[in-house]
Amino acid sequence: QPAPSLMTLTCELGAAGPALGAETGWGGTAGSSTGDALCPGSQCLPQSRATGHCAVGSGAAVGLTPFLPTGAPCLSFDVVPDPPGQELGHFPLSLRLCAGTQAESSQANRSDSRGRRGAETQPPSSDSDEEEDEEEKKPELELAMIPHYGGINRVRVTQLGGTQVAAIWSEKGQVEIYDLQCPLVAISDPQAMATFLREEQAKIKPLFSFAGHMTEGFAMDWSPMVPGRLVTGDSNKNIHLWSPKADGTWHVDQRPFTAHTASVEDLQWSPTEATVFASCSADGSIRVWDVRAAPGRAFDVNVISWNRHEPFLLSGGDDGALRVWDLRLFQVSTSVATFKQHTAPITSVEWHPTDGGVFAAAGADDQVTQWDLAVERDQEGESEDDPALASIPPQLLFVHQGETDIKELHWHPQCPGILITTALSGFTVFRTISV
């Protein structure tokens, strides 16, 4: 039985290969002028190549490679940015992640620093080279694990004084801060890995720990404006503010923000205002603290994401709907856009790091969707003659299926268009031609 842990990884991906899972591209049957519309949400796509539908399982639409199994499911992960000056966004891709496991026993959990490396590939020159070429395409993964007592609900990484640190929400009701320097060095150098396993792994302890929530939680976010500032929210509706101290520890305000009446599900700092953050709750409300309160809703709001380029907030709830809120009109109590494509609760949402109109979402319906608010329906297009296509929102760019129980997704901030997901079936990394 694998142990619960915090994991740091480094991985390198070769050139984009054949797509895995079921990827949906709008259009008709291959080679047909009329075609049958493939309607995401109303049809379950097979995990293997679906003959007859355009861009299903096609490498022309997406390059996708699954991570190696982690031994236990990872409920949460975060991207660890690479040092400045490295060439990023080109194959072979090198990714560094920090993830936490959810093992069956408390003693079995780990915190992992992980990554992947793989040789850059060239098209096979002959049939005899195909097996060797396929072997080169396989990603390589380096993994450094920190044993952790209790399953890890949420992981968020930030940089403090040149050092990457991770905040961890434990199912045991504690929030802990870990220094990732040792595991990150270990995954980049074989000799350092040997030293880490022999001398350092068992000795790693949290830099700081807070047990004042008295219950478990999932909501947590580092401020992008004030280094070291953190907010954490729990299942008892309380939100605590963390402020960094000069001695390398944190002061946690014992007076929580308590306007919510149910579990706090997610927290997001404003990307432009150092003192403003938003929260969403199972009481059905979104609140912007120190600015104005959000309207009440009749559904649980699970996740939110704050747009870094526009005054928009994105939310996803138990009703499967994605809603875009204009912060300039927050008192109006109505979202400016609502998309009902998912058929089960939304589990993760995130705006694209550089394109203010693009976002991705994951749901309990085992779908990952990509959206672009700038797209409008072509009034003279084929949708007028095809009711099935007319029912698809024009802003929906892409649907990915084939994973099981997707928990979280993130855009890579340095590799354009790269989307990473974690699910019961493992990690997945892909990039579509749409973004």
PDB file of C-alpha atoms in Angstrom, residues 75-298:
ATOM      1  CA  LEU A  75      -6.547  15.043  -5.210  1.00  0.00           C
ATOM      2  CA  SER A  76      -4.554  18.228  -5.804  1.00  0.00           C
ATOM      3  CA  PHE A  77      -1.377  19.502  -7.437  1.00  0.00           C
ATOM      4  CA  ASP A  78       0.298  22.757  -8.396  1.00  0.00           C
ATOM      5  CA  VAL A  79       2.839  23.725 -11.043  1.00  0.00           C
ATOM      6  CA  VAL A  80       6.324  24.625  -9.785  1.00  0.00           C
ATOM      7  CA  PRO A  81       7.683  27.280 -12.195  1.00  0.00           C
ATOM      8  CA  ASP A  82      11.069  26.613 -13.745  1.00  0.00           C
ATOM      9  CA  PRO A  83      13.947  29.004 -12.987  1.00  0.00           C
ATOM     10  CA  PRO A  84      14.075  32.138 -15.191  1.00  0.00           C
ATOM     11  CA  GLY A  85      16.159  31.936 -18.337  1.00  0.00           C
ATOM     12  CA  GLN A  86      15.224  28.426 -19.375  1.00  0.00           C
ATOM     13  CA  GLU A  87      13.757  27.879 -22.832  1.00  0.00           C
ATOM     14  CA  LEU A  88      10.169  26.758 -22.285  1.00  0.00           C
ATOM     15  CA  GLY A  89       7.181  25.896 -24.440  1.00  0.00           C
ATOM     16  CA  HIS A  90       9.145  23.809 -26.967  1.00  0.00           C
ATOM     17  CA  PHE A  91       9.570  20.047 -27.138  1.00  0.00           C
ATOM     18  CA  PRO A  92      10.973  18.318 -25.289  1.00  0.00           C
ATOM     19  CA  LEU A  93       8.882  19.897 -22.515  1.00  0.00           C
ATOM     20  CA  SER A  94      10.132  19.857 -18.957  1.00  0.00           C
ATOM     21  CA  LEU A  95       7.498  20.184 -16.220  1.00  0.00           C
ATOM     22  CA  ARG A  96       7.858  20.415 -12.453  1.00  0.00           C
ATOM     23  CA  LEU A  97       4.851  19.676 -10.235  1.00  0.00           C
ATOM     24  CA  CYS A  98       4.072  19.373  -6.548  1.00  0.00           C
ATOM     25  CA  ALA A  99       1.242  16.986  -5.624  1.00  0.00           C
ATOM     26  CA  GLY A 100      -0.253  15.352  -2.539  1.00  0.00           C
ATOM     27  CA  THR A 101      -1.676  11.854  -2.314  1.00  0.00           C
ATOM     28  CA  GLN A 102      -4.908  10.495  -0.846  1.00  0.00           C
ATOM     29  CA  ALA A 103      -4.031   6.969   0.287  1.00  0.00           C
ATOM     30  CA  GLU A 104      -6.364   4.590   2.117  1.00  0.00           C
ATOM     31  CA  SER A 105      -4.421   4.880   5.390  1.00  0.00           C
ATOM     32  CA  SER A 106      -3.120   8.067   7.025  1.00  0.00           C
ATOM     33  CA  GLN A 107       0.386   6.667   7.281  1.00  0.00           C
ATOM     34  CA  ALA A 108       0.416   5.914   3.558  1.00  0.00           C
ATOM     35  CA  ASN A 109       0.271   9.487   2.247  1.00  0.00           C
ATOM     36  CA  ARG A 110       3.091  11.406   0.613  1.00  0.00           C
ATOM     37  CA  SER A 111       3.914  14.812  -0.654  1.00  0.00           C
ATOM     38  CA  ASP A 112       5.659  14.481  -4.011  1.00  0.00           C
ATOM     39  CA  SER A 113       7.899  16.705  -6.048  1.00  0.00           C
ATOM     40  CA  ARG A 114       7.868  15.246  -9.490  1.00  0.00           C
ATOM     41  CA  GLY A 115       8.724  15.816 -13.107  1.00  0.00           C
ATOM     42  CA  ARG A 116       9.147  14.115 -16.408  1.00  0.00           C
ATOM     43  CA  ARG A 117      11.935  13.910 -18.926  1.00  0.00           C
ATOM     44  CA  GLY A 118      11.881  12.373 -22.392  1.00  0.00           C
ATOM     45  CA  ALA A 119      14.057  12.527 -25.486  1.00  0.00           C
ATOM     46  CA  GLU A 120      13.093  14.806 -28.323  1.00  0.00           C
ATOM     47  CA  THR A 121      11.790  12.630 -31.100  1.00  0.00           C
ATOM     48  CA  GLN A 122      12.094  12.619 -34.877  1.00  0.00           C
ATOM     49  CA  PRO A 123       9.749  10.892 -37.377  1.00  0.00           C
ATOM     50  CA  PRO A 124      10.717   7.214 -37.836  1.00  0.00           C
ATOM     51  CA  SER A 125      12.979   6.689 -40.852  1.00  0.00           C
ATOM     52  CA  SER A 126      11.943   3.094 -41.403  1.00  0.00           C
ATOM     53  CA  ASP A 127       9.738   0.348 -39.999  1.00  0.00           C
ATOM     54  CA  SER A 128      12.678  -1.062 -38.060  1.00  0.00           C
ATOM     55  CA  ASP A 129      13.036   2.254 -36.240  1.00  0.00           C
ATOM     56  CA  GLU A 130       9.403   2.452 -35.099  1.00  0.00           C
ATOM     57  CA  GLU A 131       9.849   0.566 -31.814  1.00  0.00           C
ATOM     58  CA  GLU A 132      12.932   2.592 -30.921  1.00  0.00           C
ATOM     59  CA  ASP A 133      11.133   5.823 -31.818  1.00  0.00           C
ATOM     60  CA  GLU A 134       8.124   4.908 -29.675  1.00  0.00           C
ATOM     61  CA  GLU A 135      10.487   4.155 -26.786  1.00  0.00           C
ATOM     62  CA  GLU A 136      12.042   7.620 -27.159  1.00  0.00           C
ATOM     63  CA  LYS A 137       8.596   9.224 -26.953  1.00  0.00           C
ATOM     64  CA  LYS A 138       7.922   7.720 -23.535  1.00  0.00           C
ATOM     65  CA  PRO A 139       8.269  10.341 -20.814  1.00  0.00           C
ATOM     66  CA  GLU A 140      10.764   9.961 -18.014  1.00  0.00           C
ATOM     67  CA  LEU A 141       9.710  10.857 -14.504  1.00  0.00           C
ATOM     68  CA  GLU A 142      11.794  11.760 -11.463  1.00  0.00           C
ATOM     69  CA  LEU A 143       9.982  11.699  -8.131  1.00  0.00           C
ATOM     70  CA  ALA A 144      10.951  12.885  -4.641  1.00  0.00           C
ATOM     71  CA  MET A 145       8.467  12.039  -1.883  1.00  0.00           C
ATOM     72  CA  ILE A 146       7.961  13.495   1.592  1.00  0.00           C
ATOM     73  CA  PRO A 147       6.033  11.165   3.955  1.00  0.00           C
ATOM     74  CA  HIS A 148       2.923  12.833   5.355  1.00  0.00           C
ATOM     75  CA  TYR A 149       0.484  11.709   8.067  1.00  0.00           C
ATOM     76  CA  GLY A 150      -3.008  12.054   6.655  1.00  0.00           C
ATOM     77  CA  GLY A 151      -4.419  12.522   3.176  1.00  0.00           C
ATOM     78  CA  ILE A 152      -3.645  15.805   1.408  1.00  0.00           C
ATOM     79  CA  ASN A 153      -6.727  17.747   0.282  1.00  0.00           C
ATOM     80  CA  ARG A 154      -5.113  20.730  -1.441  1.00  0.00           C
ATOM     81  CA  VAL A 155      -1.607  21.835  -2.497  1.00  0.00           C
ATOM     82  CA  ARG A 156      -0.580  25.381  -3.422  1.00  0.00           C
ATOM     83  CA  VAL A 157       2.985  26.496  -4.254  1.00  0.00           C
ATOM     84  CA  THR A 158       4.580  29.938  -4.069  1.00  0.00           C
ATOM     85  CA  GLN A 159       8.065  31.449  -4.075  1.00  0.00           C
ATOM     86  CA  LEU A 160       9.486  33.119  -0.998  1.00  0.00           C
ATOM     87  CA  GLY A 161      12.909  34.731  -1.203  1.00  0.00           C
ATOM     88  CA  GLY A 162      13.999  32.537  -4.092  1.00  0.00           C
ATOM     89  CA  THR A 163      12.732  29.326  -2.452  1.00  0.00           C
ATOM     90  CA  GLN A 164       9.668  27.363  -3.529  1.00  0.00           C
ATOM     91  CA  VAL A 165       7.347  26.497  -0.631  1.00  0.00           C
ATOM     92  CA  ALA A 166       4.126  24.477  -0.575  1.00  0.00           C
ATOM     93  CA  ALA A 167       1.053  24.993   1.589  1.00  0.00           C
ATOM     94  CA  ILE A 168      -0.829  21.769   2.321  1.00  0.00           C
ATOM     95  CA  TRP A 169      -4.398  21.279   3.582  1.00  0.00           C
ATOM     96  CA  SER A 170      -4.488  17.981   5.498  1.00  0.00           C
ATOM     97  CA  GLU A 171      -7.562  15.827   6.099  1.00  0.00           C
ATOM     98  CA  LYS A 172      -6.453  15.850   9.745  1.00  0.00           C
ATOM     99  CA  GLY A 173      -7.474  19.524  10.020  1.00  0.00           C
ATOM    100  CA  GLN A 174      -4.015  21.109   9.798  1.00  0.00           C
ATOM    101  CA  VAL A 175      -2.480  23.480   7.280  1.00  0.00           C
ATOM    102  CA  GLU A 176       1.283  23.041   6.898  1.00  0.00           C
ATOM    103  CA  ILE A 177       4.030  24.876   5.004  1.00  0.00           C
ATOM    104  CA  TYR A 178       6.905  22.860   3.493  1.00  0.00           C
ATOM    105  CA  ASP A 179      10.211  23.999   1.977  1.00  0.00           C
ATOM    106  CA  LEU A 180      10.606  22.281  -1.414  1.00  0.00           C
ATOM    107  CA  GLN A 181      14.292  23.090  -1.928  1.00  0.00           C
ATOM    108  CA  CYS A 182      15.668  19.624  -1.087  1.00  0.00           C
ATOM    109  CA  PRO A 183      13.198  17.554  -3.144  1.00  0.00           C
ATOM    110  CA  LEU A 184      13.483  19.938  -6.114  1.00  0.00           C
ATOM    111  CA  VAL A 185      17.271  19.568  -6.120  1.00  0.00           C
ATOM    112  CA  ALA A 186      16.879  15.789  -5.792  1.00  0.00           C
ATOM    113  CA  ILE A 187      14.685  15.403  -8.896  1.00  0.00           C
ATOM    114  CA  SER A 188      17.184  17.295 -11.041  1.00  0.00           C
ATOM    115  CA  ASP A 189      20.349  15.394 -10.111  1.00  0.00           C
ATOM    116  CA  PRO A 190      20.852  11.616  -9.579  1.00  0.00           C
ATOM    117  CA  GLN A 191      23.554  12.094  -6.938  1.00  0.00           C
ATOM    118  CA  ALA A 192      21.382  14.592  -5.065  1.00  0.00           C
ATOM    119  CA  MET A 193      18.511  12.085  -5.225  1.00  0.00           C
ATOM    120  CA  ALA A 194      20.677   9.410  -3.612  1.00  0.00           C
ATOM    121  CA  THR A 195      21.640  11.827  -0.840  1.00  0.00           C
ATOM    122  CA  PHE A 196      18.011  12.881  -0.406  1.00  0.00           C
ATOM    123  CA  LEU A 197      16.789   9.294  -0.019  1.00  0.00           C
ATOM    124  CA  ARG A 198      19.643   8.333   2.291  1.00  0.00           C
ATOM    125  CA  GLU A 199      19.922  11.375   4.565  1.00  0.00           C
ATOM    126  CA  GLU A 200      17.181  13.983   4.061  1.00  0.00           C
ATOM    127  CA  GLN A 201      13.808  12.429   3.209  1.00  0.00           C
ATOM    128  CA  ALA A 202      12.932  11.137   6.693  1.00  0.00           C
ATOM    129  CA  LYS A 203      14.062  14.378   8.365  1.00  0.00           C
ATOM    130  CA  ILE A 204      11.894  16.869   6.451  1.00  0.00           C
ATOM    131  CA  LYS A 205       9.414  18.645   8.729  1.00  0.00           C
ATOM    132  CA  PRO A 206       6.979  21.502   8.074  1.00  0.00           C
ATOM    133  CA  LEU A 207       8.314  25.054   8.324  1.00  0.00           C
ATOM    134  CA  PHE A 208       5.047  26.014  10.009  1.00  0.00           C
ATOM    135  CA  SER A 209       1.795  24.338  11.001  1.00  0.00           C
ATOM    136  CA  PHE A 210      -1.621  25.711  11.991  1.00  0.00           C
ATOM    137  CA  ALA A 211      -4.314  23.582  13.648  1.00  0.00           C
ATOM    138  CA  GLY A 212      -6.705  26.417  14.518  1.00  0.00           C
ATOM    139  CA  HIS A 213      -9.282  25.450  11.910  1.00  0.00           C
ATOM    140  CA  MET A 214     -10.247  22.458  14.123  1.00  0.00           C
ATOM    141  CA  THR A 215     -11.584  20.609  11.062  1.00  0.00           C
ATOM    142  CA  GLU A 216     -10.469  19.756   7.554  1.00  0.00           C
ATOM    143  CA  GLY A 217     -10.800  22.040   4.560  1.00  0.00           C
ATOM    144  CA  PHE A 218      -9.944  22.467   0.894  1.00  0.00           C
ATOM    145  CA  ALA A 219      -9.891  26.229   0.190  1.00  0.00           C
ATOM    146  CA  MET A 220      -6.476  27.900   0.048  1.00  0.00           C
ATOM    147  CA  ASP A 221      -4.619  30.505  -2.026  1.00  0.00           C
ATOM    148  CA  TRP A 222      -1.338  32.421  -1.942  1.00  0.00           C
ATOM    149  CA  SER A 223      -1.439  36.134  -2.692  1.00  0.00           C
ATOM    150  CA  PRO A 224       0.228  37.050  -6.013  1.00  0.00           C
ATOM    151  CA  MET A 225       0.758  40.604  -4.744  1.00  0.00           C
ATOM    152  CA  VAL A 226       2.172  40.094  -1.229  1.00  0.00           C
ATOM    153  CA  PRO A 227       4.782  37.290  -0.928  1.00  0.00           C
ATOM    154  CA  GLY A 228       3.879  34.819   1.804  1.00  0.00           C
ATOM    155  CA  ARG A 229       0.339  36.080   2.402  1.00  0.00           C
ATOM    156  CA  LEU A 230      -2.146  33.183   2.484  1.00  0.00           C
ATOM    157  CA  VAL A 231      -5.852  32.594   3.092  1.00  0.00           C
ATOM    158  CA  THR A 232      -7.287  29.223   4.144  1.00  0.00           C
ATOM    159  CA  GLY A 233     -10.934  28.191   4.445  1.00  0.00           C
ATOM    160  CA  ASP A 234     -12.461  25.156   6.160  1.00  0.00           C
ATOM    161  CA  SER A 235     -15.610  23.039   6.268  1.00  0.00           C
ATOM    162  CA  ASN A 236     -16.882  25.003   9.281  1.00  0.00           C
ATOM    163  CA  LYS A 237     -17.297  28.187   7.164  1.00  0.00           C
ATOM    164  CA  ASN A 238     -14.251  29.950   8.655  1.00  0.00           C
ATOM    165  CA  ILE A 239     -11.539  31.750   6.655  1.00  0.00           C
ATOM    166  CA  HIS A 240      -8.177  32.639   8.249  1.00  0.00           C
ATOM    167  CA  LEU A 241      -5.623  35.154   7.003  1.00  0.00           C
ATOM    168  CA  TRP A 242      -1.913  34.267   7.207  1.00  0.00           C
ATOM    169  CA  SER A 243       0.751  37.009   7.263  1.00  0.00           C
ATOM    170  CA  PRO A 244       4.490  36.214   6.926  1.00  0.00           C
ATOM    171  CA  LYS A 245       6.838  37.216   9.760  1.00  0.00           C
ATOM    172  CA  ALA A 246      10.485  38.230   9.601  1.00  0.00           C
ATOM    173  CA  ASP A 247      11.604  35.044  11.370  1.00  0.00           C
ATOM    174  CA  GLY A 248      10.291  32.811   8.563  1.00  0.00           C
ATOM    175  CA  THR A 249       7.061  31.824  10.306  1.00  0.00           C
ATOM    176  CA  TRP A 250       3.507  33.126   9.928  1.00  0.00           C
ATOM    177  CA  HIS A 251       1.014  35.036  12.028  1.00  0.00           C
ATOM    178  CA  VAL A 252      -2.450  33.511  11.576  1.00  0.00           C
ATOM    179  CA  ASP A 253      -5.264  35.852  12.570  1.00  0.00           C
ATOM    180  CA  GLN A 254      -7.412  33.996  15.106  1.00  0.00           C
ATOM    181  CA  ARG A 255     -10.443  36.088  14.119  1.00  0.00           C
ATOM    182  CA  PRO A 256     -11.833  34.311  11.046  1.00  0.00           C
ATOM    183  CA  PHE A 257     -13.961  35.781   8.309  1.00  0.00           C
ATOM    184  CA  THR A 258     -17.343  34.198   9.038  1.00  0.00           C
ATOM    185  CA  ALA A 259     -19.987  35.593   6.686  1.00  0.00           C
ATOM    186  CA  HIS A 260     -20.531  32.218   4.994  1.00  0.00           C
ATOM    187  CA  THR A 261     -23.039  29.818   6.546  1.00  0.00           C
ATOM    188  CA  ALA A 262     -21.573  26.569   5.158  1.00  0.00           C
ATOM    189  CA  SER A 263     -18.283  25.041   4.064  1.00  0.00           C
ATOM    190  CA  VAL A 264     -15.830  27.329   2.234  1.00  0.00           C
ATOM    191  CA  GLU A 265     -15.039  25.514  -1.018  1.00  0.00           C
ATOM    192  CA  ASP A 266     -12.466  27.743  -2.745  1.00  0.00           C
ATOM    193  CA  LEU A 267     -10.503  30.991  -2.314  1.00  0.00           C
ATOM    194  CA  GLN A 268      -8.840  33.294  -4.856  1.00  0.00           C
ATOM    195  CA  TRP A 269      -6.781  36.424  -4.303  1.00  0.00           C
ATOM    196  CA  SER A 270      -7.272  39.338  -6.650  1.00  0.00           C
ATOM    197  CA  PRO A 271      -4.407  39.463  -9.172  1.00  0.00           C
ATOM    198  CA  THR A 272      -4.314  43.271  -8.944  1.00  0.00           C
ATOM    199  CA  GLU A 273      -5.507  44.269  -5.442  1.00  0.00           C
ATOM    200  CA  ALA A 274      -3.250  43.271  -2.558  1.00  0.00           C
ATOM    201  CA  THR A 275      -6.042  43.260   0.039  1.00  0.00           C
ATOM    202  CA  VAL A 276      -8.920  41.740  -1.897  1.00  0.00           C
ATOM    203  CA  PHE A 277      -9.854  38.074  -2.183  1.00  0.00           C
ATOM    204  CA  ALA A 278     -12.935  36.123  -3.201  1.00  0.00           C
ATOM    205  CA  SER A 279     -14.497  33.037  -1.670  1.00  0.00           C
ATOM    206  CA  CYS A 280     -17.208  30.571  -2.658  1.00  0.00           C
ATOM    207  CA  SER A 281     -19.184  28.328  -0.361  1.00  0.00           C
ATOM    208  CA  ALA A 282     -21.597  25.416  -0.154  1.00  0.00           C
ATOM    209  CA  ASP A 283     -24.128  27.976   1.096  1.00  0.00           C
ATOM    210  CA  GLY A 284     -24.479  28.974  -2.564  1.00  0.00           C
ATOM    211  CA  SER A 285     -22.738  32.346  -2.395  1.00  0.00           C
ATOM    212  CA  ILE A 286     -19.620  34.003  -3.727  1.00  0.00           C
ATOM    213  CA  ARG A 287     -18.165  36.775  -1.589  1.00  0.00           C
ATOM    214  CA  VAL A 288     -15.576  39.410  -2.435  1.00  0.00           C
ATOM    215  CA  TRP A 289     -14.051  40.446   0.844  1.00  0.00           C
ATOM    216  CA  ASP A 290     -13.447  44.114   1.630  1.00  0.00           C
ATOM    217  CA  VAL A 291     -15.257  45.111  -1.557  1.00  0.00           C
ATOM    218  CA  ARG A 292     -18.882  43.895  -1.595  1.00  0.00           C
ATOM    219  CA  ALA A 293     -20.853  40.756  -0.918  1.00  0.00           C
ATOM    220  CA  ALA A 294     -21.938  38.357  -3.607  1.00  0.00           C
ATOM    221  CA  PRO A 295     -25.575  37.424  -4.265  1.00  0.00           C
ATOM    222  CA  GLY A 296     -27.006  34.234  -2.835  1.00  0.00           C
ATOM    223  CA  ARG A 297     -27.579  31.337  -5.193  1.00  0.00           C
ATOM    224  CA  ALA A 298     -29.640  28.137  -4.943  1.00  0.00           C
TER     225      ALA A 298
END
